[in-house]
Amino acid sequence: MGTLPDTRLGRTTSFDMSAKQSSKIRVFLRTRPTSNFAQDMIEFIPDSNNINIHAKKNEKRGVVNNQLLDWTFKMDGILHNASQEQVFETVGADVVNRALDGYNATIMCYGQTGAGKTFTMTGATENYQQRGLIPRVISAVYQQIEKRVEQSVSIRISYLEIYNENMFDLLSTLPEAFVGTQAMTIIEDEYGVSIKGLACT
Ligand SMILES: Nc1ncnc2c1ncn2[C@@H]1O[C@H](COP(=O)(O)OP(=O)(O)O)[C@@H](O)[C@H]1O
Ligand SMILES: [Mg+2]
């Protein structure tokens, strides 16, 4: 969904990551204030849902170079300093409804280490307010099912972690020593891609 204006003039490159009306993928940016925020390089404008990135010119590459210095990304929303509740309301609630309407649904977090992916998905365990998307979505699924009396729904849960290109079954009750010997494998069949050997409740 990127639009690339003429960058030979050395001006801003813009990427429109926001959804066009019926588009199925929505992109949100979650930001939070930090003591060492790179204010000169990252500028976000919540009203327009734009984020501007300004890179510093690398002097070593000479005065005349075609190095890109400015990018603009348009999001579906910017969640600045948002609570876990607000993140769920904006990102999660609709996904639950669509899943129960019969569509596949995915929520994915992307960012560098320390950006807040685990905090967003799992949340902090110290208090209930800090719980993340996964516990909130699971609870919303059960609430919705209670309301949808005309629908018959079955729920199955798997919990897979991919870390350093290795798969870990987070619901496996087998002792760790056994997990390695019962290796999981990725298979593709007429139902799509799945993981053989992954626990499913
Ligand atoms: N929005 C937030 N509000 C408060 N603390 C946060 C927030 N996002 C992340 N943190 C904290 O910052 C640290 C790094 O976040 P984490 O989710 O572990 O990053 P990642 O999984 O992307 O590597 C953790 O201690 C986490 O609790
Ligand atoms: Mg993490």
Short mmCIF file of C-alpha atoms and ligand atoms in Angstrom, two decimals:
data_model
loop_
_atom_site.label_atom_id
_atom_site.label_comp_id
_atom_site.label_asym_id
_atom_site.label_seq_id
_atom_site.Cartn_x
_atom_site.Cartn_y
_atom_site.Cartn_z
CA MET A 1 0.00 0.00 0.00
CA GLY A 2 2.96 2.32 -0.44
CA THR A 3 3.01 5.42 -2.61
CA LEU A 4 6.43 6.52 -3.75
CA PRO A 5 6.60 10.09 -5.01
CA ASP A 6 9.60 11.18 -7.04
CA THR A 7 12.47 10.81 -4.61
CA ARG A 8 15.04 12.09 -7.08
CA LEU A 9 14.05 15.55 -5.96
CA GLY A 10 15.24 14.52 -2.53
CA ARG A 11 11.97 15.12 -0.75
CA THR A 12 9.71 13.10 1.50
CA THR A 13 8.81 9.50 0.73
CA SER A 14 5.29 8.70 1.90
CA PHE A 15 3.77 5.37 2.69
CA ASP A 16 0.05 5.12 3.21
CA MET A 17 -0.34 2.17 5.58
CA SER A 18 -3.91 3.02 6.51
CA ALA A 19 -6.87 0.99 5.34
CA LYS A 20 -8.90 2.06 2.35
CA GLN A 21 -12.54 1.77 3.45
CA SER A 22 -13.15 -1.97 3.16
CA SER A 23 -9.49 -2.99 3.40
CA LYS A 24 -8.98 -5.87 5.79
CA ILE A 25 -5.61 -4.91 7.27
CA ARG A 26 -5.39 -2.04 9.70
CA VAL A 27 -2.12 -0.63 11.02
CA PHE A 28 -1.78 1.19 14.33
CA LEU A 29 1.20 2.77 15.97
CA ARG A 30 1.56 2.56 19.74
CA THR A 31 3.86 5.15 21.26
CA ARG A 32 4.70 6.08 24.81
CA PRO A 33 6.81 8.84 26.32
CA THR A 34 10.32 7.80 27.29
CA SER A 35 13.06 9.83 28.95
CA ASN A 36 15.32 9.55 25.89
CA PHE A 37 12.78 9.88 23.08
CA ALA A 38 14.35 10.71 19.71
CA GLN A 39 12.34 13.93 19.30
CA ASP A 40 14.45 15.29 16.44
CA MET A 41 13.97 12.18 14.37
CA ILE A 42 10.46 11.00 15.13
CA GLU A 43 7.48 13.28 14.93
CA PHE A 44 3.96 11.99 15.14
CA ILE A 45 0.81 13.89 14.42
CA PRO A 46 -2.15 12.10 16.03
CA ASP A 47 -4.82 14.25 14.30
CA SER A 48 -3.72 13.20 10.82
CA ASN A 49 -2.51 9.73 11.92
CA ASN A 50 0.84 10.51 10.30
CA ILE A 51 4.30 9.75 11.59
CA ASN A 52 7.27 11.62 10.14
CA ILE A 53 10.79 10.24 10.34
CA HIS A 54 13.74 12.56 9.75
CA ALA A 55 17.16 10.97 9.39
CA LYS A 56 20.34 12.98 9.76
CA LYS A 57 22.44 13.43 6.64
CA ASN A 58 25.51 11.25 6.59
CA GLU A 59 28.27 13.83 5.90
CA LYS A 60 30.72 11.08 4.96
CA ARG A 61 28.72 10.43 1.83
CA GLY A 62 29.53 13.88 0.45
CA VAL A 63 27.49 17.02 -0.06
CA VAL A 64 25.75 15.72 -3.16
CA ASN A 65 24.16 12.36 -2.45
CA ASN A 66 20.74 10.91 -2.99
CA GLN A 67 20.34 9.67 0.55
CA LEU A 68 16.71 9.67 1.67
CA LEU A 69 16.20 11.74 4.79
CA ASP A 70 12.46 12.04 5.30
CA TRP A 71 9.67 9.52 5.38
CA THR A 72 6.00 9.88 6.20
CA PHE A 73 3.85 6.92 7.21
CA LYS A 74 0.09 7.15 7.41
CA MET A 75 -1.53 4.83 9.95
CA ASP A 76 -5.12 3.92 10.75
CA GLY A 77 -4.51 5.31 14.20
CA ILE A 78 -1.85 6.42 16.63
CA LEU A 79 -2.24 5.22 20.20
CA HIS A 80 -0.08 7.59 22.16
CA ASN A 81 0.34 6.80 25.83
CA ALA A 82 -2.80 4.68 25.54
CA SER A 83 -4.04 2.39 28.29
CA GLN A 84 -4.33 -1.36 27.75
CA GLU A 85 -8.11 -0.86 27.77
CA GLN A 86 -7.92 1.74 24.96
CA VAL A 87 -5.65 -0.51 22.90
CA PHE A 88 -8.10 -3.39 23.26
CA GLU A 89 -11.11 -1.19 22.37
CA THR A 90 -9.36 0.16 19.27
CA VAL A 91 -7.56 -2.93 18.01
CA GLY A 92 -9.05 -6.02 19.65
CA ALA A 93 -12.80 -5.66 20.07
CA ASP A 94 -13.60 -5.49 16.36
CA VAL A 95 -11.32 -8.44 15.59
CA VAL A 96 -13.26 -10.60 18.06
CA ASN A 97 -16.56 -9.70 16.41
CA ARG A 98 -15.24 -10.40 12.95
CA ALA A 99 -13.78 -13.75 14.03
CA LEU A 100 -17.16 -14.78 15.45
CA ASP A 101 -18.79 -13.65 12.18
CA GLY A 102 -16.69 -16.35 10.54
CA TYR A 103 -13.61 -14.54 9.29
CA ASN A 104 -10.03 -15.48 10.09
CA ALA A 105 -8.46 -12.85 12.31
CA THR A 106 -4.88 -12.00 13.27
CA ILE A 107 -3.37 -9.40 15.56
CA MET A 108 0.35 -8.98 15.10
CA CYS A 109 2.84 -6.80 16.93
CA TYR A 110 6.01 -5.63 15.25
CA GLY A 111 8.85 -3.67 16.77
CA GLN A 112 12.38 -3.81 18.06
CA THR A 113 13.29 -5.41 21.37
CA GLY A 114 12.00 -3.32 24.24
CA ALA A 115 9.40 -1.55 22.10
CA GLY A 116 6.49 -3.05 24.05
CA LYS A 117 5.29 -6.03 22.02
CA THR A 118 5.00 -8.41 24.99
CA PHE A 119 3.44 -5.66 27.08
CA THR A 120 0.85 -5.06 24.36
CA MET A 121 0.03 -8.71 23.68
CA THR A 122 0.38 -10.36 27.10
CA GLY A 123 0.57 -7.38 29.41
CA ALA A 124 1.99 -7.05 32.85
CA THR A 125 0.92 -9.48 35.54
CA GLU A 126 1.26 -7.08 38.50
CA ASN A 127 -2.28 -5.84 38.23
CA TYR A 128 -5.45 -6.61 36.34
CA GLN A 129 -5.57 -3.19 34.58
CA GLN A 130 -2.26 -3.98 32.89
CA ARG A 131 -3.43 -7.19 31.23
CA GLY A 132 -2.82 -7.16 27.49
CA LEU A 133 -4.65 -8.09 24.32
CA ILE A 134 -4.52 -11.89 24.65
CA PRO A 135 -6.39 -12.16 28.00
CA ARG A 136 -8.80 -9.39 26.98
CA VAL A 137 -9.56 -10.99 23.62
CA ILE A 138 -10.15 -14.41 25.19
CA SER A 139 -12.54 -12.92 27.70
CA ALA A 140 -14.33 -10.95 24.96
CA VAL A 141 -14.74 -14.12 22.90
CA TYR A 142 -16.57 -15.82 25.80
CA GLN A 143 -18.70 -12.70 26.47
CA GLN A 144 -19.70 -12.50 22.82
CA ILE A 145 -20.57 -16.20 22.69
CA GLU A 146 -22.95 -15.75 25.63
CA LYS A 147 -24.73 -13.00 23.68
CA ARG A 148 -24.86 -14.92 20.39
CA VAL A 149 -27.36 -17.53 21.54
CA GLU A 150 -28.27 -18.54 17.99
CA GLN A 151 -24.68 -19.48 17.16
CA SER A 152 -22.91 -22.70 18.08
CA VAL A 153 -19.24 -22.05 18.68
CA SER A 154 -16.38 -24.35 19.63
CA ILE A 155 -13.11 -22.95 20.94
CA ARG A 156 -9.67 -24.44 20.64
CA ILE A 157 -6.48 -22.80 21.83
CA SER A 158 -2.85 -23.32 20.86
CA TYR A 159 0.01 -21.17 22.08
CA LEU A 160 3.16 -21.24 19.98
CA GLU A 161 6.26 -19.16 20.46
CA ILE A 162 8.82 -18.69 17.69
CA TYR A 163 12.11 -17.59 19.19
CA ASN A 164 15.45 -17.58 17.39
CA GLU A 165 13.77 -19.51 14.59
CA ASN A 166 12.79 -22.34 16.98
CA MET A 167 9.23 -23.25 17.89
CA PHE A 168 8.14 -23.61 21.51
CA ASP A 169 4.79 -25.06 22.54
CA LEU A 170 3.72 -22.92 25.46
CA LEU A 171 0.77 -25.18 26.34
CA SER A 172 2.69 -28.42 26.30
CA THR A 173 2.41 -30.31 29.56
CA LEU A 174 5.30 -32.58 28.65
CA PRO A 175 8.48 -32.15 30.66
CA GLU A 176 10.99 -30.01 28.80
CA ALA A 177 13.26 -32.98 28.09
CA PHE A 178 10.51 -34.59 26.01
CA VAL A 179 9.65 -31.49 24.02
CA GLY A 180 12.90 -31.59 22.07
CA THR A 181 12.47 -35.22 21.08
CA GLN A 182 8.88 -34.72 19.94
CA ALA A 183 9.79 -32.07 17.40
CA MET A 184 6.97 -30.10 15.86
CA THR A 185 6.82 -29.74 12.11
CA ILE A 186 5.14 -27.24 9.85
CA ILE A 187 2.78 -28.94 7.44
CA GLU A 188 0.67 -27.66 4.59
CA ASP A 189 -2.44 -29.48 3.45
CA GLU A 190 -5.80 -28.66 1.95
CA TYR A 191 -6.82 -26.82 5.15
CA GLY A 192 -3.80 -24.53 5.01
CA VAL A 193 -0.63 -24.28 7.05
CA SER A 194 -0.53 -25.83 10.54
CA ILE A 195 1.94 -27.26 13.02
CA LYS A 196 1.95 -30.98 13.62
CA GLY A 197 2.57 -31.87 17.26
CA LEU A 198 1.43 -28.52 18.69
CA ALA A 199 -0.85 -28.90 21.72
CA CYS A 200 -4.44 -27.87 21.07
CA THR A 201 -6.85 -27.70 24.00
N1 LIG B 1 2.90 1.15 27.06
C1 LIG B 1 3.68 0.79 28.10
N2 LIG B 1 3.47 1.29 29.33
C2 LIG B 1 4.25 0.94 30.36
N3 LIG B 1 5.29 0.09 30.29
C3 LIG B 1 5.56 -0.45 29.09
C4 LIG B 1 4.78 -0.13 27.93
N4 LIG B 1 5.29 -0.79 26.88
C5 LIG B 1 6.34 -1.51 27.35
N5 LIG B 1 6.50 -1.30 28.67
C6 LIG B 1 7.57 -1.89 29.50
O1 LIG B 1 8.80 -1.76 28.77
C7 LIG B 1 9.58 -2.95 28.88
C8 LIG B 1 9.84 -3.54 27.50
O2 LIG B 1 8.63 -3.95 26.92
P1 LIG B 1 8.39 -5.39 26.27
O3 LIG B 1 6.92 -5.54 26.07
O4 LIG B 1 9.07 -6.46 27.07
O5 LIG B 1 9.14 -5.21 24.87
P2 LIG B 1 9.31 -6.26 23.66
O6 LIG B 1 8.45 -7.46 23.94
O7 LIG B 1 8.87 -5.51 22.45
O8 LIG B 1 10.77 -6.59 23.62
C9 LIG B 1 8.81 -3.89 29.80
O9 LIG B 1 9.30 -3.75 31.11
C10 LIG B 1 7.37 -3.38 29.70
O10 LIG B 1 6.63 -3.66 30.88
MG MG B 2 8.93 -9.50 24.10
#
